[in-house]
Tab-separated table of C-alpha atoms and ligand atoms in Angstrom:
chain	number	residue	atom	x	y	z
F	1	UNK	CA	71.967	57.112	-68.490
F	2	UNK	CA	68.911	55.535	-69.801
F	3	UNK	CA	66.545	52.829	-68.118
F	4	UNK	CA	63.956	51.544	-70.557
F	5	UNK	CA	62.363	48.906	-67.937
F	6	UNK	CA	58.742	48.599	-68.936
F	7	UNK	CA	56.370	49.423	-66.063
F	8	UNK	CA	54.757	46.248	-64.980
F	9	UNK	CA	52.330	45.604	-61.844
F	10	UNK	CA	52.508	47.817	-58.918
F	11	UNK	CA	54.867	45.929	-56.249
F	12	UNK	CA	53.252	43.957	-53.619
F	13	UNK	CA	55.865	44.598	-50.757
F	14	UNK	CA	59.469	45.282	-49.968
F	15	UNK	CA	60.387	41.841	-50.817
F	16	UNK	CA	58.649	41.816	-53.987
F	17	UNK	CA	60.424	44.985	-54.850
F	18	UNK	CA	63.731	43.648	-53.973
F	19	UNK	CA	63.039	40.593	-56.289
F	20	UNK	CA	61.916	42.655	-59.288
F	21	UNK	CA	65.351	44.355	-59.059
F	22	UNK	CA	67.278	41.392	-58.352
F	23	UNK	CA	65.411	39.461	-61.331
F	24	UNK	CA	66.121	42.591	-63.802
F	25	UNK	CA	69.845	42.302	-62.871
F	26	UNK	CA	69.874	38.350	-63.123
F	27	UNK	CA	68.569	39.104	-66.655
F	28	UNK	CA	71.166	41.505	-67.741
F	29	UNK	CA	74.060	39.444	-66.418
F	30	UNK	CA	72.615	36.235	-67.830
F	31	UNK	CA	72.613	34.852	-64.498
F	32	UNK	CA	73.235	31.192	-63.882
F	33	UNK	CA	69.439	29.901	-63.476
F	34	UNK	CA	70.528	27.502	-60.321
F	35	UNK	CA	72.081	30.809	-58.697
F	36	UNK	CA	69.203	32.752	-59.464
F	37	UNK	CA	66.821	30.281	-57.963
F	38	UNK	CA	69.086	30.055	-54.943
F	39	UNK	CA	69.380	33.883	-54.296
F	40	UNK	CA	65.467	34.554	-54.684
F	41	UNK	CA	64.994	32.825	-51.276
F	42	UNK	CA	66.893	33.739	-47.887
F	43	UNK	CA	69.201	31.021	-46.585
F	44	UNK	CA	67.692	31.411	-43.023
F	45	UNK	CA	64.421	33.193	-41.501
F	46	UNK	CA	64.537	32.696	-37.641
F	47	UNK	CA	61.179	33.785	-36.014
F	48	UNK	CA	61.306	34.182	-32.252
F	49	UNK	CA	58.733	35.171	-29.618
F	50	UNK	CA	60.195	37.522	-27.031
F	51	UNK	CA	58.505	37.483	-23.728
F	52	UNK	CA	59.216	40.715	-21.593
F	53	UNK	CA	58.235	41.409	-18.132
F	54	UNK	CA	56.562	44.794	-18.316
F	55	UNK	CA	56.917	47.648	-15.695
F	56	UNK	CA	53.561	47.241	-14.522
F	57	UNK	CA	53.792	43.621	-13.972
F	58	UNK	CA	52.112	42.348	-17.141
F	59	UNK	CA	53.884	39.822	-19.602
F	60	UNK	CA	54.111	40.811	-23.173
F	61	UNK	CA	55.211	38.722	-25.983
F	62	UNK	CA	56.601	40.586	-29.038
F	63	UNK	CA	57.571	38.780	-32.467
F	64	UNK	CA	60.962	39.080	-33.567
F	65	UNK	CA	63.050	37.977	-36.703
F	66	UNK	CA	66.708	37.407	-37.510
F	67	UNK	CA	67.130	36.946	-41.088
F	68	UNK	CA	70.185	35.645	-43.271
F	69	UNK	CA	69.863	36.318	-47.019
F	70	UNK	CA	72.937	35.113	-47.915
F	71	UNK	CA	76.264	34.384	-46.465
F	72	UNK	CA	78.314	33.194	-49.381
F	73	UNK	CA	80.893	36.001	-49.285
F	74	UNK	CA	81.113	36.346	-45.428
F	75	UNK	CA	78.965	36.442	-42.243
F	76	UNK	CA	75.555	37.740	-42.477
F	77	UNK	CA	75.861	41.544	-41.716
F	78	UNK	CA	72.915	43.932	-41.013
F	79	UNK	CA	70.983	45.935	-38.231
F	80	UNK	CA	68.414	45.173	-35.718
F	81	UNK	CA	65.202	47.310	-35.908
F	82	UNK	CA	62.684	47.872	-33.095
F	83	UNK	CA	59.387	49.180	-34.874
F	84	UNK	CA	55.956	48.434	-34.915
F	85	UNK	CA	55.553	47.863	-38.560
F	86	UNK	CA	58.217	45.277	-38.692
F	87	UNK	CA	57.521	42.195	-40.336
F	88	UNK	CA	59.164	38.986	-41.854
F	89	UNK	CA	58.953	40.255	-45.415
F	90	UNK	CA	60.410	43.720	-44.724
F	91	UNK	CA	63.101	42.038	-42.784
F	92	UNK	CA	63.691	39.791	-45.518
F	93	UNK	CA	64.003	42.463	-48.112
F	94	UNK	CA	66.469	44.476	-46.006
F	95	UNK	CA	68.585	41.244	-45.561
F	96	UNK	CA	68.831	40.885	-49.212
F	97	UNK	CA	69.557	44.604	-49.604
F	98	UNK	CA	72.500	44.106	-47.173
F	99	UNK	CA	73.785	41.103	-49.623
F	100	UNK	CA	73.795	43.567	-52.535
F	101	UNK	CA	75.198	46.454	-50.351
F	102	UNK	CA	78.047	44.727	-49.083
F	103	UNK	CA	78.871	43.235	-52.488
F	104	UNK	CA	78.700	46.801	-54.144
F	105	UNK	CA	81.289	48.143	-51.365
F	106	UNK	CA	83.349	44.750	-51.753
F	107	UNK	CA	83.292	44.278	-48.008
F	108	UNK	CA	83.591	40.423	-46.884
F	109	UNK	CA	80.009	40.097	-45.526
F	110	UNK	CA	76.712	38.644	-46.498
F	111	UNK	CA	73.154	39.981	-45.972
F	112	UNK	CA	71.303	39.825	-42.769
F	113	UNK	CA	68.573	41.909	-40.674
F	114	UNK	CA	66.681	41.491	-37.690
F	115	UNK	CA	63.755	43.332	-36.081
F	116	UNK	CA	61.187	43.242	-33.482
F	117	UNK	CA	57.600	44.194	-33.905
F	118	UNK	CA	57.443	46.927	-30.981
F	119	UNK	CA	56.690	50.545	-30.693
F	120	UNK	CA	60.177	51.023	-28.893
F	121	UNK	CA	59.058	54.854	-28.103
F	122	UNK	CA	56.533	53.423	-25.533
F	123	UNK	CA	59.295	51.426	-23.578
F	124	UNK	CA	60.974	52.258	-20.363
F	125	UNK	CA	64.774	51.794	-20.268
F	126	UNK	CA	64.514	48.714	-18.182
F	127	UNK	CA	61.785	47.305	-20.537
F	128	UNK	CA	63.875	48.241	-23.771
F	129	UNK	CA	67.017	46.320	-21.750
F	130	UNK	CA	65.070	43.293	-21.061
F	131	UNK	CA	63.616	42.938	-24.571
F	132	UNK	CA	67.112	43.546	-26.071
F	133	UNK	CA	68.578	40.834	-23.801
F	134	UNK	CA	65.739	38.121	-24.165
F	135	UNK	CA	65.765	38.906	-28.003
F	136	UNK	CA	69.713	38.238	-28.257
F	137	UNK	CA	69.060	35.006	-26.067
F	138	UNK	CA	66.426	33.929	-28.730
F	139	UNK	CA	68.370	34.471	-31.813
F	140	UNK	CA	71.971	33.553	-30.007
F	141	UNK	CA	72.172	30.071	-32.056
F	142	UNK	CA	72.319	31.917	-35.413
F	143	UNK	CA	74.850	34.883	-34.091
F	144	UNK	CA	78.664	34.647	-34.038
F	145	UNK	CA	81.590	36.718	-35.414
F	146	UNK	CA	81.964	34.395	-38.177
F	147	UNK	CA	78.263	33.713	-38.741
F	148	UNK	CA	76.005	36.692	-38.286
F	149	UNK	CA	76.962	40.153	-37.010
F	150	UNK	CA	74.359	42.509	-36.142
F	151	UNK	CA	74.590	46.508	-35.841
F	152	UNK	CA	72.001	49.138	-34.895
F	153	UNK	CA	69.286	50.270	-37.141
F	154	UNK	CA	65.866	52.131	-36.722
F	155	UNK	CA	65.456	52.764	-32.894
F	156	UNK	CA	68.433	50.820	-31.840
F	157	UNK	CA	71.482	52.436	-30.471
F	158	UNK	CA	74.980	51.758	-29.076
F	159	UNK	CA	73.385	50.947	-25.662
F	160	UNK	CA	71.150	48.449	-27.328
F	161	UNK	CA	74.382	47.039	-28.880
F	162	UNK	CA	76.101	46.927	-25.547
F	163	UNK	CA	73.420	44.859	-23.941
F	164	UNK	CA	73.440	42.461	-26.919
F	165	UNK	CA	77.186	41.799	-26.566
F	166	UNK	CA	76.952	41.459	-22.897
F	167	UNK	CA	73.929	39.014	-23.190
F	168	UNK	CA	76.091	36.913	-25.704
F	169	UNK	CA	79.483	37.028	-23.773
F	170	UNK	CA	77.321	35.617	-20.620
F	171	UNK	CA	75.871	32.957	-23.023
F	172	UNK	CA	79.167	31.878	-24.235
F	173	UNK	CA	81.309	32.645	-21.427
F	174	UNK	CA	83.697	34.806	-23.556
F	175	UNK	CA	83.714	38.221	-24.600
F	176	UNK	CA	83.831	38.619	-28.398
F	177	UNK	CA	83.327	42.087	-29.400
F	178	UNK	CA	83.551	41.058	-33.022
F	179	UNK	CA	79.894	39.613	-32.913
F	180	UNK	CA	78.400	43.206	-33.152
F	181	UNK	CA	79.245	46.527	-34.481
F	182	UNK	CA	77.898	49.891	-33.753
F	183	UNK	CA	78.962	49.292	-30.032
F	184	UNK	CA	80.318	52.034	-27.730
F	185	UNK	CA	83.824	52.948	-28.302
F	186	UNK	CA	84.955	51.773	-24.819
F	187	UNK	CA	83.696	48.395	-25.716
F	188	UNK	CA	85.572	48.106	-29.282
F	189	UNK	CA	83.678	50.684	-31.260
F	190	UNK	CA	85.141	52.230	-34.013
F	191	UNK	CA	86.169	55.968	-34.254
F	192	UNK	CA	84.363	57.600	-37.145
F	193	UNK	CA	81.367	55.259	-37.053
F	194	UNK	CA	78.649	57.795	-36.086
F	195	UNK	CA	78.807	59.750	-39.144
F	196	UNK	CA	80.086	57.317	-41.450
F	197	UNK	CA	76.733	56.971	-43.547
F	198	UNK	CA	76.287	60.715	-44.001
F	199	UNK	CA	79.867	61.041	-45.103
F	200	UNK	CA	79.448	58.070	-47.759
F	201	UNK	CA	76.378	60.191	-49.064
F	202	UNK	CA	78.390	63.223	-49.155
F	203	UNK	CA	81.181	61.436	-51.094
F	204	UNK	CA	78.292	60.030	-53.656
F	205	UNK	CA	77.110	63.504	-54.035
F	206	UNK	CA	80.450	64.861	-54.696
F	207	UNK	CA	81.237	62.017	-57.377
F	208	UNK	CA	78.045	62.480	-59.005
F	209	UNK	CA	77.992	66.324	-59.242
F	210	UNK	CA	81.739	66.124	-60.625
F	211	UNK	CA	80.715	63.699	-63.347
F	212	UNK	CA	77.465	65.426	-64.299
F	213	UNK	CA	79.100	68.754	-64.363
F	214	UNK	CA	77.177	70.574	-61.722
F	215	UNK	CA	79.250	72.747	-59.015
F	216	UNK	CA	78.346	71.824	-55.706
F	217	UNK	CA	79.063	75.309	-54.416
F	218	UNK	CA	75.846	77.474	-54.623
F	219	UNK	CA	73.584	74.404	-55.537
F	220	UNK	CA	70.249	73.802	-53.794
F	221	UNK	CA	69.433	70.770	-51.845
F	222	UNK	CA	66.212	69.281	-50.059
F	223	UNK	CA	66.329	66.828	-47.621
F	224	UNK	CA	63.675	64.249	-46.420
F	225	UNK	CA	64.185	63.486	-42.497
F	226	UNK	CA	66.394	65.068	-40.122
F	227	UNK	CA	67.707	62.110	-37.869
F	228	UNK	CA	70.883	60.049	-37.626
F	229	UNK	CA	71.543	60.434	-41.276
F	230	UNK	CA	69.741	63.567	-42.521
F	231	UNK	CA	70.793	65.815	-39.713
F	232	UNK	CA	74.547	65.538	-39.924
F	233	UNK	CA	74.150	65.652	-43.909
F	234	UNK	CA	72.498	69.087	-43.711
F	235	UNK	CA	75.838	70.220	-42.225
F	236	UNK	CA	78.011	68.475	-44.616
F	237	UNK	CA	76.218	69.805	-47.363
F	238	UNK	CA	76.226	73.351	-46.087
F	239	UNK	CA	79.869	73.057	-45.522
F	240	UNK	CA	80.317	72.033	-49.113
F	241	UNK	CA	78.810	75.191	-50.249
F	242	UNK	CA	75.541	74.170	-50.893
F	243	UNK	CA	72.103	75.737	-50.094
F	244	UNK	CA	69.658	73.763	-48.019
F	245	UNK	CA	66.258	75.286	-49.206
F	246	UNK	CA	64.002	72.785	-47.695
F	247	UNK	CA	63.918	69.971	-45.056
F	248	UNK	CA	61.097	67.641	-43.595
F	249	UNK	CA	60.607	65.344	-40.874
F	250	UNK	CA	57.843	63.283	-39.530
F	251	UNK	CA	55.979	66.525	-38.130
F	252	UNK	CA	56.167	68.785	-40.993
F	253	UNK	CA	58.607	70.676	-43.591
F	254	UNK	CA	60.230	74.082	-43.761
F	255	UNK	CA	61.168	76.144	-46.784
F	256	UNK	CA	63.459	79.002	-47.347
F	257	UNK	CA	64.866	79.591	-51.180
F	258	UNK	CA	67.764	81.818	-49.696
F	259	UNK	CA	69.011	78.625	-47.724
F	260	UNK	CA	68.325	77.394	-44.301
F	261	UNK	CA	71.066	77.799	-41.545
F	262	UNK	CA	71.852	74.164	-40.751
F	263	UNK	CA	73.446	75.104	-37.252
F	264	UNK	CA	70.443	76.967	-36.137
F	265	UNK	CA	68.105	74.432	-37.641
F	266	UNK	CA	69.852	71.838	-35.618
F	267	UNK	CA	69.750	73.763	-32.375
F	268	UNK	CA	65.917	74.264	-32.963
F	269	UNK	CA	65.601	70.511	-33.600
F	270	UNK	CA	67.561	69.802	-30.483
F	271	UNK	CA	65.134	71.958	-28.510
F	272	UNK	CA	61.906	71.128	-29.987
F	273	UNK	CA	62.583	67.454	-31.633
F	274	UNK	CA	61.321	68.778	-34.791
F	275	UNK	CA	62.242	70.993	-37.875
F	276	UNK	CA	58.697	72.470	-37.763
F	277	UNK	CA	58.185	76.049	-36.176
F	278	UNK	CA	62.049	77.052	-37.486
F	279	UNK	CA	61.981	80.776	-37.598
F	280	UNK	CA	64.289	81.015	-40.371
F	281	UNK	CA	61.970	79.461	-42.982
F	282	UNK	CA	58.203	79.272	-44.040
F	283	UNK	CA	56.289	76.164	-43.330
F	284	UNK	CA	55.354	73.890	-45.966
F	285	UNK	CA	53.923	70.254	-46.205
F	286	UNK	CA	56.194	67.344	-46.429
F	287	UNK	CA	54.544	66.625	-49.736
F	288	UNK	CA	55.035	69.954	-51.265
F	289	UNK	CA	58.639	69.386	-50.398
F	290	UNK	CA	59.161	66.995	-53.296
F	291	UNK	CA	58.303	69.654	-55.920
F	292	UNK	CA	60.630	72.172	-54.676
F	293	UNK	CA	63.288	73.269	-57.382
F	294	UNK	CA	66.722	71.937	-56.315
F	295	UNK	CA	69.968	70.337	-57.894
F	296	UNK	CA	69.812	67.741	-55.296
F	297	UNK	CA	67.153	65.544	-53.253
F	298	UNK	CA	68.128	63.374	-50.450
F	299	UNK	CA	65.720	60.819	-49.169
F	300	UNK	CA	66.780	60.180	-45.490
F	301	UNK	CA	63.674	58.997	-43.711
F	302	UNK	CA	61.332	56.171	-45.234
F	303	UNK	CA	61.147	53.175	-47.528
F	304	UNK	CA	58.634	53.870	-50.658
F	305	UNK	CA	58.783	57.597	-50.042
F	306	UNK	CA	59.151	58.322	-53.763
F	307	UNK	CA	56.128	56.713	-55.498
F	308	UNK	CA	55.099	57.139	-59.147
F	309	UNK	CA	53.169	60.218	-58.304
F	310	UNK	CA	56.219	61.997	-56.399
F	311	UNK	CA	58.580	60.926	-59.179
F	312	UNK	CA	56.554	62.668	-61.775
F	313	UNK	CA	56.688	65.978	-59.992
F	314	UNK	CA	60.067	65.757	-58.161
F	315	UNK	CA	62.047	69.162	-58.608
F	316	UNK	CA	65.568	67.865	-58.313
F	317	UNK	CA	68.156	66.793	-60.854
F	318	UNK	CA	69.871	64.225	-58.921
F	319	UNK	CA	68.669	61.928	-56.179
F	320	UNK	CA	70.990	60.477	-53.738
F	321	UNK	CA	69.445	57.800	-51.671
F	322	UNK	CA	70.527	57.934	-48.055
F	323	UNK	CA	67.424	55.872	-46.865
F	324	UNK	CA	66.954	52.180	-47.593
F	325	UNK	CA	64.390	51.631	-50.442
F	326	UNK	CA	62.892	55.183	-50.775
F	327	UNK	CA	62.149	54.750	-54.568
F	328	UNK	CA	59.522	52.368	-55.337
F	329	UNK	CA	60.727	50.395	-58.468
F	330	UNK	CA	57.984	51.695	-60.961
F	331	UNK	CA	59.095	55.242	-60.227
F	332	UNK	CA	62.619	54.422	-61.547
F	333	UNK	CA	61.520	54.563	-65.124
F	334	UNK	CA	59.659	57.844	-64.658
F	335	UNK	CA	62.814	59.340	-63.040
F	336	UNK	CA	65.021	58.006	-65.707
F	337	UNK	CA	62.603	59.321	-68.322
F	338	UNK	CA	62.746	62.756	-66.819
F	339	UNK	CA	66.461	62.591	-66.972
F	340	UNK	CA	66.955	62.783	-63.143
F	341	UNK	CA	70.136	60.755	-62.002
F	342	UNK	CA	69.623	58.506	-58.884
F	343	UNK	CA	72.504	57.288	-56.974
F	344	UNK	CA	70.835	53.834	-55.442
F	345	UNK	CA	70.713	53.144	-51.691
F	346	UNK	CA	72.793	50.081	-52.034
F	347	UNK	CA	75.637	52.464	-53.255
F	348	UNK	CA	74.866	55.840	-51.468
F	349	UNK	CA	74.167	54.576	-47.856
F	350	UNK	CA	76.875	51.604	-47.735
F	351	UNK	CA	79.288	54.129	-45.748
F	352	UNK	CA	77.509	52.777	-42.491
F	353	UNK	CA	78.318	49.051	-43.184
F	354	UNK	CA	81.853	50.080	-44.613
F	355	UNK	CA	82.769	51.219	-41.123
F	356	UNK	CA	81.086	48.340	-39.658
F	357	UNK	CA	83.284	46.251	-41.471
F	358	UNK	CA	86.304	48.415	-40.316
F	359	UNK	CA	85.170	47.883	-36.663
F	360	UNK	CA	84.831	44.239	-36.934
F	361	UNK	CA	88.330	43.994	-38.266
F	362	UNK	CA	89.547	46.191	-35.588
F	363	UNK	CA	87.621	44.264	-33.011
F	364	UNK	CA	89.324	40.820	-34.300
F	365	UNK	CA	92.740	42.856	-34.130
F	366	UNK	CA	92.034	44.144	-30.645
F	367	UNK	CA	93.729	47.381	-32.097
F	368	UNK	CA	91.862	50.601	-32.480
F	369	UNK	CA	92.555	52.626	-36.062
F	370	UNK	CA	92.929	56.455	-35.760
F	371	UNK	CA	89.931	58.581	-36.880
F	372	UNK	CA	91.589	59.927	-39.915
F	373	UNK	CA	92.620	56.385	-40.959
F	374	UNK	CA	89.099	55.392	-40.754
F	375	UNK	CA	87.740	58.535	-42.704
F	376	UNK	CA	90.455	57.944	-45.446
F	377	UNK	CA	89.522	54.427	-46.192
F	378	UNK	CA	85.667	54.946	-46.329
F	379	UNK	CA	86.257	57.745	-48.646
F	380	UNK	CA	88.409	55.696	-50.791
F	381	UNK	CA	85.946	52.712	-50.589
F	382	UNK	CA	83.203	54.974	-51.471
F	383	UNK	CA	84.945	56.737	-54.462
F	384	UNK	CA	86.068	53.142	-55.734
F	385	UNK	CA	82.584	51.884	-55.601
F	386	UNK	CA	81.065	54.717	-57.173
F	387	UNK	CA	83.434	54.621	-59.930
F	388	UNK	CA	82.788	50.887	-60.445
F	389	UNK	CA	79.006	51.528	-60.784
F	390	UNK	CA	79.249	54.587	-62.723
F	391	UNK	CA	81.482	53.025	-65.473
F	392	UNK	CA	78.999	49.775	-65.494
F	393	UNK	CA	75.991	52.156	-66.036
F	394	UNK	CA	78.078	53.555	-68.940
F	395	UNK	CA	79.013	50.435	-70.483
F	396	UNK	CA	75.583	48.740	-70.108
F	397	UNK	CA	73.810	52.018	-71.015
F	398	UNK	CA	71.464	51.567	-67.665
F	399	UNK	CA	70.657	53.510	-64.535
F	400	UNK	CA	73.113	53.648	-61.663
F	401	UNK	CA	70.544	51.340	-59.860
F	402	UNK	CA	70.644	48.540	-62.135
F	403	UNK	CA	74.378	48.760	-62.723
F	404	UNK	CA	74.773	48.555	-59.033
F	405	UNK	CA	72.519	45.476	-58.570
F	406	UNK	CA	74.668	44.199	-61.756
F	407	UNK	CA	77.958	44.648	-60.137
F	408	UNK	CA	76.694	42.973	-56.981
F	409	UNK	CA	74.952	40.181	-58.470
F	410	UNK	CA	78.057	39.276	-60.392
F	411	UNK	CA	80.373	39.294	-57.185
F	412	UNK	CA	78.241	37.302	-54.969
F	413	UNK	CA	77.460	34.968	-58.078
F	414	UNK	CA	81.120	34.484	-58.556
F	415	UNK	CA	81.880	33.238	-54.927
F	416	UNK	CA	78.687	31.029	-55.209
F	417	UNK	CA	79.943	29.462	-58.219
F	418	UNK	CA	83.327	28.930	-56.805
F	419	UNK	CA	82.274	27.392	-53.539
F	420	UNK	CA	79.537	25.288	-55.297
F	421	UNK	CA	76.346	23.927	-53.658
F	422	UNK	CA	76.681	21.420	-50.783
F	423	UNK	CA	76.573	18.393	-50.899
G	501	LIG	P1	66.151	58.263	-37.646
G	501	LIG	O1	65.033	57.461	-36.992
G	501	LIG	O2	67.354	58.748	-36.970
G	501	LIG	O3	65.657	59.436	-38.554
G	501	LIG	C1	64.604	59.518	-39.532
G	501	LIG	C2	64.185	60.625	-39.895
G	501	LIG	O4	63.036	60.538	-40.883
G	501	LIG	C3	63.570	61.523	-38.578
G	501	LIG	O5	63.852	62.970	-38.808
G	501	LIG	C4	61.920	61.396	-38.848
G	501	LIG	O6	61.206	62.558	-38.409
G	501	LIG	C5	61.937	61.543	-40.354
G	501	LIG	N1	60.591	61.145	-40.785
G	501	LIG	C6	59.733	59.744	-40.395
G	501	LIG	N2	58.851	59.771	-41.267
G	501	LIG	C7	58.668	60.967	-42.167
G	501	LIG	C8	57.785	61.229	-43.063
G	501	LIG	N3	56.512	60.737	-43.317
G	501	LIG	N4	58.149	62.456	-43.502
G	501	LIG	C9	59.311	63.224	-43.491
G	501	LIG	N5	60.205	62.666	-42.392
G	501	LIG	C10	59.979	61.533	-41.983
G	501	LIG	O7	66.672	57.324	-39.030
G	501	LIG	P2	68.061	57.358	-39.634
G	501	LIG	O8	69.255	56.456	-39.003
G	501	LIG	O9	68.479	58.811	-40.016
G	501	LIG	O10	67.733	56.557	-40.919
G	501	LIG	C11	67.044	57.180	-42.067
G	501	LIG	C12	67.192	56.069	-43.207
G	501	LIG	O11	68.374	56.023	-43.659
G	501	LIG	C13	66.415	54.882	-43.031
G	501	LIG	O12	65.891	54.505	-44.240
G	501	LIG	C14	67.510	53.844	-42.717
G	501	LIG	O13	67.264	52.353	-42.846
G	501	LIG	C15	68.539	54.429	-43.461
G	501	LIG	N6	70.046	53.973	-43.199
G	501	LIG	C16	70.482	54.564	-41.958
G	501	LIG	C17	71.658	54.254	-41.710
G	501	LIG	C18	72.255	54.722	-40.380
G	501	LIG	O14	73.806	54.458	-40.338
G	501	LIG	N7	71.607	55.277	-39.463
G	501	LIG	C19	72.528	53.369	-42.558
G	501	LIG	C20	71.939	53.045	-43.941
G	501	LIG	C21	70.743	53.721	-43.931
């Protein structure tokens, strides 16, 4: 796969990065200029103030957003993030990422995202609940099972979704479990949702290795991040016969060329909250981890982790992006020139939204699917999507990322063209 995009200027922020990739796809597919203009702006950005009575009696007002980038293919879909760095541009970029992600896996949703600028780690459970309920109240006018369907994201959980659903039910006077996904099982959640993103990443690793002629058994992997996605992935990759040679988290990184024991590492993490200090490995810095020689690298932590500098020295042959936006646009060309295959985020981590779609469908049916049905349909969706992206990359002779954006752009544009612009 080749990628000869000339390096331009450094991206200003996540929204600029998203536009840069979308503009490239628009050019590749010769997109209708009106549809191009339309998709360069989000349909709706709701900014809200969220007043919360803190435990010590003070009132704090947090800033929050709910963005719908595009809802041509179905209700806006995307998580809610509670983080101190959340801002309108980041939420808008993440919402656009959902527009393209839902189109790549061809689930009938558009792209949405929400966030509150708050350090959630400093909140008590009571404060977290009051924040969630007031934020839900403020964004309720734009929510709805056929309008905008939230889910968990960074620092939000099943419990947060349960409060959201209850607040929405109280406001509307009716229980509508299809207004949110990632909710607890006993409120209409789906079996198989917890590990869906990691399972989808594993399918992409399998498919990529198969086509590149690299055996998984005995191959080495490095993972950045040991959270909800990176943690289960260490197990899944080990079970597939891979050797996890390095893992990093926010506290540091550990390295063992003979392979880390994923089970023992998980125990250590559960006890200490970090991979740091794990006895079965040597300490290295998180930055050194990128240069570790391996067949596979999984970024499963932060946006913009792989910049030009990291891209120039990364020691892996294949990168499968479990995180959202881990590679900055100008690093793409460097990775491509070095012959490194990158499976992009909008394909690689789409397992989560795929099972969110299954959950939404189950909630609408009022009928729970068996776990093996969910797993089988997830695997098939990921395999079909991977194949579609791979074939398009082949036929256009571009990277998998550019091919995924092309495929998604075509799907979204076809629906916009058929529906037309009101009035
Ligand atoms: P998480 O908060 O559970 O875990 C994040 C991990 O990254 C933690 O281990 C943390 O220590 C580590 N980390 C943070 N800063 C780091 C740094 N500077 N260096 C190394 N490690 C660092 O989050 P998660 O749910 O596992 O999500 C990880 C990524 O995957 C995010 O980009 C998220 O948007 C994306 N994603 C998650 C899902 C999902 O279902 N959870 C779905 C799609 C995409």
